[in-house]
mmCIF file of C-alpha atoms in Angstrom:
data_model
loop_
_atom_site.group_PDB
_atom_site.id
_atom_site.type_symbol
_atom_site.label_atom_id
_atom_site.label_comp_id
_atom_site.label_asym_id
_atom_site.label_seq_id
_atom_site.Cartn_x
_atom_site.Cartn_y
_atom_site.Cartn_z
ATOM 1 C CA UNK A 1310 31.636 -70.025 -73.735
ATOM 2 C CA UNK A 1311 32.422 -67.428 -77.095
ATOM 3 C CA UNK A 1312 28.544 -66.747 -76.894
ATOM 4 C CA UNK A 1313 28.538 -65.869 -73.112
ATOM 5 C CA UNK A 1314 31.584 -63.380 -73.182
ATOM 6 C CA UNK A 1315 30.359 -62.037 -77.009
ATOM 7 C CA UNK A 1316 26.936 -61.325 -75.266
ATOM 8 C CA UNK A 1317 28.476 -59.499 -71.915
ATOM 9 C CA UNK A 1318 30.343 -57.714 -74.996
ATOM 10 C CA UNK A 1319 27.396 -56.270 -76.523
ATOM 11 C CA UNK A 1320 25.536 -55.573 -73.494
ATOM 12 C CA UNK A 1321 28.573 -53.541 -72.157
ATOM 13 C CA UNK A 1322 28.350 -52.221 -75.891
ATOM 14 C CA UNK A 1323 25.398 -51.510 -76.041
ATOM 15 C CA UNK A 1324 25.408 -49.637 -72.643
ATOM 16 C CA UNK A 1325 28.719 -47.568 -73.193
ATOM 17 C CA UNK A 1326 26.744 -46.341 -76.686
ATOM 18 C CA UNK A 1327 23.656 -45.123 -74.961
ATOM 19 C CA UNK A 1328 25.095 -43.336 -72.039
ATOM 20 C CA UNK A 1329 28.848 -42.514 -73.249
ATOM 21 C CA UNK A 1330 29.744 -41.040 -69.993
ATOM 22 C CA UNK A 1331 30.197 -44.130 -68.017
ATOM 23 C CA UNK A 1332 32.697 -45.077 -65.614
ATOM 24 C CA UNK A 1333 36.043 -46.701 -66.658
ATOM 25 C CA UNK A 1334 35.466 -49.922 -63.730
ATOM 26 C CA UNK A 1335 32.576 -50.362 -67.266
ATOM 27 C CA UNK A 1336 34.933 -49.522 -70.130
ATOM 28 C CA UNK A 1337 37.406 -51.599 -68.942
ATOM 29 C CA UNK A 1338 34.853 -54.683 -68.319
ATOM 30 C CA UNK A 1339 33.895 -54.087 -72.164
ATOM 31 C CA UNK A 1340 37.429 -53.961 -73.495
ATOM 32 C CA UNK A 1341 37.997 -57.370 -71.424
ATOM 33 C CA UNK A 1342 35.471 -58.823 -72.848
ATOM 34 C CA UNK A 1343 35.739 -57.517 -76.642
ATOM 35 C CA UNK A 1344 39.386 -59.136 -76.684
ATOM 36 C CA UNK A 1345 38.038 -62.454 -74.953
ATOM 37 C CA UNK A 1346 35.636 -62.890 -77.517
ATOM 38 C CA UNK A 1347 38.634 -62.903 -79.838
ATOM 39 C CA UNK A 1348 40.455 -64.893 -77.482
ATOM 40 C CA UNK A 1349 37.454 -67.500 -77.117
ATOM 41 C CA UNK A 1350 36.659 -68.015 -81.009
ATOM 42 C CA UNK A 1351 40.188 -68.396 -81.292
ATOM 43 C CA UNK A 1352 41.017 -71.030 -78.700
ATOM 44 C CA UNK A 1353 37.356 -72.938 -80.550
ATOM 45 C CA UNK A 1354 38.856 -73.006 -83.409
ATOM 46 C CA UNK A 1355 42.295 -74.456 -81.968
ATOM 47 C CA UNK A 1356 40.344 -76.818 -80.453
ATOM 48 C CA UNK A 1357 38.367 -77.863 -83.581
ATOM 49 C CA UNK A 1358 42.074 -78.037 -85.266
ATOM 50 C CA UNK A 1359 43.304 -80.775 -82.769
ATOM 51 C CA UNK A 1360 40.064 -82.295 -82.395
ATOM 52 C CA UNK A 1361 40.935 -83.469 -86.214
ATOM 53 C CA UNK A 1362 43.299 -86.389 -87.344
ATOM 54 C CA UNK A 1363 46.304 -85.115 -88.634
ATOM 55 C CA UNK A 1364 46.167 -85.760 -92.515
ATOM 56 C CA UNK A 1365 49.926 -86.747 -94.504
ATOM 57 C CA UNK A 1366 49.844 -83.461 -96.585
ATOM 58 C CA UNK A 1367 49.894 -81.228 -93.230
ATOM 59 C CA UNK A 1368 54.136 -81.294 -93.016
ATOM 60 C CA UNK A 1369 54.747 -80.082 -89.255
ATOM 61 C CA UNK A 1370 52.096 -79.502 -87.040
ATOM 62 C CA UNK A 1371 53.051 -77.722 -83.928
ATOM 63 C CA UNK A 1372 52.415 -79.304 -81.237
ATOM 64 C CA UNK A 1373 49.210 -78.752 -78.537
ATOM 65 C CA UNK A 1374 51.572 -78.038 -75.928
ATOM 66 C CA UNK A 1375 53.021 -75.202 -78.157
ATOM 67 C CA UNK A 1376 49.986 -73.791 -79.241
ATOM 68 C CA UNK A 1377 49.402 -73.547 -75.608
ATOM 69 C CA UNK A 1378 52.515 -71.529 -74.746
ATOM 70 C CA UNK A 1379 51.407 -68.957 -77.176
ATOM 71 C CA UNK A 1380 48.361 -68.751 -75.782
ATOM 72 C CA UNK A 1381 49.529 -68.489 -72.049
ATOM 73 C CA UNK A 1382 51.967 -65.296 -73.853
ATOM 74 C CA UNK A 1383 48.995 -63.780 -75.345
ATOM 75 C CA UNK A 1384 47.454 -63.828 -71.908
ATOM 76 C CA UNK A 1385 49.720 -61.997 -70.102
ATOM 77 C CA UNK A 1386 48.654 -58.776 -72.419
ATOM 78 C CA UNK A 1387 45.497 -59.335 -71.204
ATOM 79 C CA UNK A 1388 45.981 -59.501 -67.346
ATOM 80 C CA UNK A 1389 48.357 -56.478 -68.058
ATOM 81 C CA UNK A 1390 45.379 -54.211 -69.767
ATOM 82 C CA UNK A 1391 42.286 -55.231 -67.215
ATOM 83 C CA UNK A 1392 44.159 -53.301 -64.190
ATOM 84 C CA UNK A 1393 45.282 -50.904 -66.769
ATOM 85 C CA UNK A 1394 42.200 -49.232 -67.134
ATOM 86 C CA UNK A 1395 40.488 -49.211 -64.494
ATOM 87 C CA UNK A 1396 43.334 -47.662 -62.232
ATOM 88 C CA UNK A 1397 44.766 -45.217 -64.932
ATOM 89 C CA UNK A 1398 40.755 -44.925 -67.186
ATOM 90 C CA UNK A 1399 40.301 -45.855 -70.833
ATOM 91 C CA UNK A 1400 43.970 -44.571 -71.695
ATOM 92 C CA UNK A 1401 46.278 -44.945 -75.237
ATOM 93 C CA UNK A 1402 48.120 -47.931 -73.735
ATOM 94 C CA UNK A 1403 45.408 -49.566 -72.389
ATOM 95 C CA UNK A 1404 43.874 -49.732 -76.168
ATOM 96 C CA UNK A 1405 47.284 -50.332 -78.307
ATOM 97 C CA UNK A 1406 47.345 -53.694 -75.414
ATOM 98 C CA UNK A 1407 43.681 -55.027 -76.523
ATOM 99 C CA UNK A 1408 44.337 -54.662 -80.306
ATOM 100 C CA UNK A 1409 48.119 -55.948 -80.361
ATOM 101 C CA UNK A 1410 46.643 -58.805 -77.836
ATOM 102 C CA UNK A 1411 42.933 -59.329 -80.110
ATOM 103 C CA UNK A 1412 45.163 -58.806 -83.573
ATOM 104 C CA UNK A 1413 47.977 -61.320 -82.289
ATOM 105 C CA UNK A 1414 44.646 -63.745 -81.195
ATOM 106 C CA UNK A 1415 43.018 -62.865 -84.514
ATOM 107 C CA UNK A 1416 45.665 -64.117 -86.606
ATOM 108 C CA UNK A 1417 46.720 -67.241 -84.444
ATOM 109 C CA UNK A 1418 42.582 -68.578 -84.262
ATOM 110 C CA UNK A 1419 42.396 -67.228 -88.199
ATOM 111 C CA UNK A 1420 45.537 -69.773 -88.965
ATOM 112 C CA UNK A 1421 44.092 -72.781 -87.385
ATOM 113 C CA UNK A 1422 40.953 -71.706 -89.534
ATOM 114 C CA UNK A 1423 42.194 -71.559 -92.733
ATOM 115 C CA UNK A 1424 44.171 -74.996 -91.566
ATOM 116 C CA UNK A 1425 40.727 -76.509 -91.249
ATOM 117 C CA UNK A 1426 39.658 -75.141 -94.113
ATOM 118 C CA UNK A 1427 42.419 -76.642 -96.351
ATOM 119 C CA UNK A 1428 41.395 -79.895 -95.110
ATOM 120 C CA UNK A 1429 39.512 -81.737 -98.620
ATOM 121 C CA UNK A 1430 37.592 -83.438 -95.735
ATOM 122 C CA UNK A 1431 35.830 -80.250 -94.609
ATOM 123 C CA UNK A 1432 35.441 -78.947 -97.806
ATOM 124 C CA UNK A 1433 31.048 -78.415 -98.715
ATOM 125 C CA UNK A 1434 30.581 -79.890 -94.612
ATOM 126 C CA UNK A 1435 28.354 -78.313 -91.754
ATOM 127 C CA UNK A 1436 31.867 -77.588 -90.023
ATOM 128 C CA UNK A 1437 33.616 -76.021 -93.471
ATOM 129 C CA UNK A 1438 30.287 -73.150 -93.362
ATOM 130 C CA UNK A 1439 30.884 -73.288 -89.541
ATOM 131 C CA UNK A 1440 34.151 -72.170 -89.821
ATOM 132 C CA UNK A 1441 34.411 -69.929 -92.619
ATOM 133 C CA UNK A 1442 31.221 -67.714 -90.035
ATOM 134 C CA UNK A 1443 33.452 -67.934 -87.049
ATOM 135 C CA UNK A 1444 36.715 -66.375 -89.038
ATOM 136 C CA UNK A 1445 34.768 -63.738 -90.262
ATOM 137 C CA UNK A 1446 33.864 -62.907 -86.851
ATOM 138 C CA UNK A 1447 37.327 -63.631 -85.881
ATOM 139 C CA UNK A 1448 38.814 -60.861 -88.156
ATOM 140 C CA UNK A 1449 35.825 -58.113 -87.293
ATOM 141 C CA UNK A 1450 36.309 -58.528 -83.734
ATOM 142 C CA UNK A 1451 39.973 -58.641 -83.881
ATOM 143 C CA UNK A 1452 39.718 -55.599 -86.142
ATOM 144 C CA UNK A 1453 37.371 -53.533 -84.202
ATOM 145 C CA UNK A 1454 40.088 -53.942 -80.771
ATOM 146 C CA UNK A 1455 42.980 -52.940 -83.724
ATOM 147 C CA UNK A 1456 40.908 -49.690 -85.187
ATOM 148 C CA UNK A 1457 40.104 -48.905 -81.744
ATOM 149 C CA UNK A 1458 43.417 -48.876 -81.109
ATOM 150 C CA UNK A 1459 44.396 -46.718 -83.404
ATOM 151 C CA UNK A 1460 43.199 -43.835 -81.708
ATOM 152 C CA UNK A 1461 47.205 -43.520 -80.840
ATOM 153 C CA UNK A 1462 47.648 -42.386 -84.350
ATOM 154 C CA UNK A 1463 46.427 -38.867 -86.030
ATOM 155 C CA UNK A 1464 43.267 -41.024 -87.870
ATOM 156 C CA UNK A 1465 40.325 -38.440 -86.802
ATOM 157 C CA UNK A 1466 37.969 -40.143 -84.655
ATOM 158 C CA UNK A 1467 34.962 -39.708 -86.374
ATOM 159 C CA UNK A 1468 36.428 -42.317 -89.053
ATOM 160 C CA UNK A 1469 37.234 -44.643 -86.194
ATOM 161 C CA UNK A 1470 34.007 -44.566 -84.752
ATOM 162 C CA UNK A 1471 32.210 -45.281 -88.663
ATOM 163 C CA UNK A 1472 34.301 -48.354 -89.519
ATOM 164 C CA UNK A 1473 34.113 -49.366 -85.285
ATOM 165 C CA UNK A 1474 30.052 -49.240 -86.214
ATOM 166 C CA UNK A 1475 30.415 -50.900 -89.993
ATOM 167 C CA UNK A 1476 32.192 -53.622 -88.175
ATOM 168 C CA UNK A 1477 29.684 -54.143 -85.511
ATOM 169 C CA UNK A 1478 27.206 -54.355 -87.716
ATOM 170 C CA UNK A 1479 29.278 -57.103 -89.748
ATOM 171 C CA UNK A 1480 30.108 -58.988 -86.627
ATOM 172 C CA UNK A 1481 25.904 -59.390 -86.429
ATOM 173 C CA UNK A 1482 25.272 -60.302 -89.766
ATOM 174 C CA UNK A 1483 27.773 -62.857 -89.365
ATOM 175 C CA UNK A 1484 26.744 -64.354 -86.294
ATOM 176 C CA UNK A 1485 22.992 -64.237 -87.417
ATOM 177 C CA UNK A 1486 24.349 -66.239 -90.618
ATOM 178 C CA UNK A 1487 25.911 -68.848 -88.648
ATOM 179 C CA UNK A 1488 22.929 -69.281 -86.144
ATOM 180 C CA UNK A 1489 20.630 -69.815 -89.198
ATOM 181 C CA UNK A 1490 23.308 -72.396 -91.159
ATOM 182 C CA UNK A 1491 23.630 -73.983 -87.539
ATOM 183 C CA UNK A 1492 19.536 -74.454 -86.870
ATOM 184 C CA UNK A 1493 19.057 -75.744 -91.236
ATOM 185 C CA UNK A 1494 21.929 -78.087 -90.117
ATOM 186 C CA UNK A 1495 20.540 -79.196 -86.895
ATOM 187 C CA UNK A 1496 16.370 -79.353 -88.092
ATOM 188 C CA UNK A 1497 18.076 -81.393 -91.657
ATOM 189 C CA UNK A 1498 19.828 -83.985 -89.423
ATOM 190 C CA UNK A 1499 16.611 -84.538 -86.606
ATOM 191 C CA UNK A 1500 14.695 -84.479 -90.076
ATOM 192 C CA UNK A 1501 16.778 -87.232 -91.232
ATOM 193 C CA UNK A 1502 17.076 -89.602 -88.010
#
């Protein structure tokens, strides 16, 4: 699901970049897909975390139901954001909502990813490398959202656009590296079978 949403985000971002005078509905869908790309990456890391057995060194592990309640609160922000952007246009309020929700989901997902990577059983494995790349993509997507929300500050617009462009290139680079790593792992698994 995150791949599909990431593709939609990329296509809408490309359309918005090549035609700066796009309508507010397209911008609203781009902001929503950008947010949900971060959301689905975070949820993927959460699913991986709970799919692994708990270890004795983890101490208290939050329950899956508690994690889902936290997610529901974050999702309410997304549901508020979309109609605001369609109705009012890409206002500062909408960008701040996206920045807040994406930032929250980034921290949420990265915490699960770091917990997965901290386990001795995953060090040096394909899972460890995959989680590392997913964390990198999630951090970049979340940071793009937060930086775009910085339009409410006095930062110059060219600096914001430049930082966003660098992060978008980093997202693409990490995704390509992740795909290559997964392809090599799949090839090695099929060769040994």
